[in-house]
CSV table of C-alpha atoms in Angstrom, one decimal:
chain,number,residue,atom,x,y,z
A,1,MET,CA,-7.5,16.8,-8.8
A,2,GLU,CA,-8.6,13.4,-8.0
A,3,PHE,CA,-7.7,11.5,-4.9
A,4,LYS,CA,-4.6,9.2,-5.2
A,5,THR,CA,-3.9,6.1,-3.1
A,6,THR,CA,-0.8,4.3,-2.1
A,7,TYR,CA,-0.3,1.3,0.3
A,8,TYR,CA,2.6,1.1,2.9
A,9,LYS,CA,3.3,-2.1,4.8
A,10,THR,CA,3.7,-1.5,8.4
A,11,PRO,CA,4.7,-3.9,11.3
A,12,ILE,CA,1.0,-4.2,12.2
A,13,GLY,CA,-0.7,-4.4,8.8
A,14,THR,CA,-0.9,-2.5,5.5
A,15,ALA,CA,-1.7,1.2,5.5
A,16,GLU,CA,-3.9,2.5,2.7
A,17,ILE,CA,-3.2,6.3,2.3
A,18,VAL,CA,-5.5,8.6,0.4
A,19,GLY,CA,-4.9,12.2,-0.5
A,20,ASP,CA,-4.7,14.9,-2.8
A,21,LYS,CA,-2.9,18.4,-3.2
A,22,ASP,CA,-5.3,19.5,-0.3
A,23,GLY,CA,-3.9,17.0,2.1
A,24,ILE,CA,-4.3,13.4,3.5
A,25,GLN,CA,-7.9,12.4,3.6
A,26,SER,CA,-7.3,9.0,5.2
A,27,ILE,CA,-5.0,6.5,6.6
A,28,SER,CA,-6.7,3.1,7.3
A,29,VAL,CA,-5.2,-0.4,8.2
A,30,ILE,CA,-6.3,-3.0,5.8
A,31,ASP,CA,-6.0,-6.7,6.3
A,32,ILE,CA,-4.3,-7.3,2.9
A,33,ASP,CA,-0.9,-8.6,2.7
A,34,LEU,CA,1.2,-6.8,0.1
A,35,PRO,CA,4.7,-7.4,-0.9
A,36,SER,CA,7.4,-6.4,1.7
A,37,SER,CA,8.5,-3.3,-0.1
A,38,HIS,CA,6.6,-0.3,-0.6
A,39,GLU,CA,6.8,1.9,-3.8
A,40,ILE,CA,6.3,5.5,-4.0
A,41,THR,CA,5.6,6.8,-7.5
A,42,ASN,CA,6.3,10.2,-8.8
A,43,ASN,CA,2.7,11.0,-9.6
A,44,LEU,CA,1.7,10.9,-6.0
A,45,PRO,CA,1.0,14.2,-4.3
A,46,GLN,CA,3.8,15.4,-2.0
A,47,CYS,CA,1.5,15.0,1.1
A,48,ILE,CA,1.3,11.3,0.4
A,49,GLN,CA,5.1,11.0,-0.1
A,50,ASP,CA,5.6,12.9,3.1
A,51,CYS,CA,3.1,10.7,4.9
A,52,VAL,CA,5.0,7.4,3.9
A,53,THR,CA,8.2,9.0,5.0
A,54,GLN,CA,6.9,10.0,8.3
A,55,LEU,CA,5.1,6.8,9.0
A,56,ASP,CA,8.5,4.9,8.3
A,57,GLU,CA,10.2,7.2,10.7
A,58,TYR,CA,7.4,6.6,13.3
A,59,PHE,CA,7.8,2.9,12.9
A,60,GLN,CA,11.6,3.0,13.2
A,61,GLY,CA,11.2,4.9,16.6
A,62,LYS,CA,12.7,8.1,15.0
A,63,ARG,CA,9.5,10.2,14.9
A,64,LYS,CA,7.3,11.3,17.9
A,65,GLU,CA,5.2,14.0,16.0
A,66,PHE,CA,3.8,14.3,12.5
A,67,ASN,CA,3.9,17.3,10.4
A,68,LEU,CA,1.5,16.6,7.6
A,69,LYS,CA,-1.1,18.6,5.8
A,70,LEU,CA,-4.5,16.8,6.8
A,71,ASN,CA,-7.8,16.9,5.1
A,72,PRO,CA,-10.1,14.6,6.9
A,73,LYS,CA,-13.8,14.5,6.0
A,74,GLY,CA,-16.2,14.7,8.9
A,75,THR,CA,-18.6,17.0,10.8
A,76,ASP,CA,-17.6,20.1,12.7
A,77,PHE,CA,-17.9,18.1,16.1
A,78,GLN,CA,-15.8,15.1,14.8
A,79,LYS,CA,-13.1,17.5,13.5
A,80,LYS,CA,-12.9,19.2,17.0
A,81,VAL,CA,-12.7,15.8,18.6
A,82,TRP,CA,-9.8,14.8,16.1
A,83,ASN,CA,-8.1,18.1,16.6
A,84,GLU,CA,-8.2,17.4,20.3
A,85,LEU,CA,-6.7,14.0,19.8
A,86,LYS,CA,-3.7,15.6,18.3
A,87,THR,CA,-2.9,17.2,21.6
A,88,ILE,CA,-2.4,13.9,23.4
A,89,PRO,CA,1.4,13.6,23.7
A,90,PHE,CA,3.4,10.7,22.2
A,91,GLY,CA,3.8,8.1,25.0
A,92,LYS,CA,0.8,9.3,26.9
A,93,THR,CA,-2.8,8.1,27.1
A,94,ARG,CA,-6.1,9.9,28.1
A,95,THR,CA,-9.2,8.4,29.1
A,96,TYR,CA,-12.5,8.9,27.2
A,97,LEU,CA,-13.7,11.1,30.1
A,98,GLU,CA,-10.6,13.2,30.1
A,99,GLN,CA,-11.0,13.6,26.3
A,100,THR,CA,-14.6,14.9,26.7
A,101,LYS,CA,-13.5,17.5,29.4
A,102,HIS,CA,-10.6,18.7,27.0
A,103,ILE,CA,-13.2,19.4,24.5
A,104,GLY,CA,-15.4,21.3,27.0
A,105,ASP,CA,-18.3,19.0,27.2
A,106,PRO,CA,-17.9,16.1,29.8
A,107,LYS,CA,-21.4,14.9,29.1
A,108,ALA,CA,-20.7,14.1,25.5
A,109,ILE,CA,-18.7,10.9,26.3
A,110,ARG,CA,-20.8,8.7,23.8
A,111,ALA,CA,-20.5,11.3,21.1
A,112,VAL,CA,-16.8,11.7,21.7
A,113,ALA,CA,-16.3,7.9,21.7
A,114,SER,CA,-18.2,7.6,18.4
A,115,ALA,CA,-16.1,10.5,16.8
A,116,ASN,CA,-13.0,8.6,17.9
A,117,GLY,CA,-14.1,5.5,16.2
A,118,LYS,CA,-14.7,7.4,12.9
A,119,ASN,CA,-11.4,8.8,12.9
A,120,PRO,CA,-10.2,8.4,9.3
A,121,ILE,CA,-6.5,9.2,9.8
A,122,TRP,CA,-4.8,6.2,11.4
A,123,ILE,CA,-1.9,6.8,13.9
A,124,VAL,CA,-1.4,10.5,12.7
A,125,ILE,CA,-4.5,11.4,14.6
A,126,PRO,CA,-3.9,9.2,17.6
A,127,CYS,CA,-7.1,7.9,18.7
A,128,HIS,CA,-5.2,4.8,20.0
A,129,ARG,CA,-4.0,6.8,22.9
A,130,VAL,CA,-7.6,7.0,24.3
A,131,ILE,CA,-8.4,4.3,26.9
A,132,GLY,CA,-11.1,3.5,29.2
A,133,SER,CA,-11.4,5.0,32.6
A,134,ASP,CA,-10.3,1.8,34.3
A,135,GLY,CA,-7.1,1.6,32.1
A,136,SER,CA,-8.6,-0.8,29.7
A,137,LEU,CA,-7.9,-0.6,25.9
A,138,THR,CA,-11.3,-0.4,24.6
A,139,GLY,CA,-12.8,0.4,21.3
A,140,TYR,CA,-10.2,0.5,18.4
A,141,ALA,CA,-11.2,0.1,14.8
A,142,GLY,CA,-8.0,-1.6,13.9
A,143,GLY,CA,-8.4,-4.1,16.6
A,144,ILE,CA,-7.3,-4.1,20.3
A,145,TRP,CA,-3.9,-5.8,19.5
A,146,ARG,CA,-2.9,-3.0,17.3
A,147,LYS,CA,-4.0,-0.5,19.9
A,148,LYS,CA,-1.8,-2.4,22.4
A,149,TRP,CA,1.0,-2.6,19.9
A,150,LEU,CA,1.0,1.2,19.2
A,151,ILE,CA,0.7,2.1,22.9
A,152,ASP,CA,3.7,-0.3,23.7
A,153,HIS,CA,5.6,1.1,20.6
A,154,GLU,CA,5.2,4.7,22.1
A,155,SER,CA,5.9,3.8,25.8
A,156,PRO,CA,9.0,5.3,27.2
A,157,VAL,CA,9.5,2.3,29.3
A,158,LYS,CA,10.2,-0.8,27.1
A,159,GLN,CA,9.1,-4.1,28.5
A,160,GLN,CA,12.1,-6.4,28.8
A,161,SER,CA,11.8,-10.1,28.2
A,162,LEU,CA,12.8,-12.5,30.8
A,163,PHE,CA,13.7,-15.3,28.2
């Protein structure tokens, strides 16, 4: 079966979702403006339809965990890093150093950061939850403003406007 692609408009950009019967291969944010509605066609694999539904629930604040069949392409090390990213709880962050300790190799900080940067499954594998040791929002392929938006969206404490 060939890979199928659909596009889903989010509050922070258009998501391009690619998958087949074996699962979601990639979700990436693209800077193309699509019409405001998304359309799911019947010929898409169930995993893509489920992905759109779960992303919709996530952006509406109704979903904190994803339950999707994933099939990212990468090296064994990258997959190990990506699997560890999935253990960072919703609304929490972890530093790159903490992330390297979680995978059992505190000296691999550059390799872990590189693997995070190659994460092919946006939001569902939450690389946006990894921050610099000083608390800074460093390194995010989708742009730092999106990383900030996602962390704020997941924050249990919502910032109130004074105006």
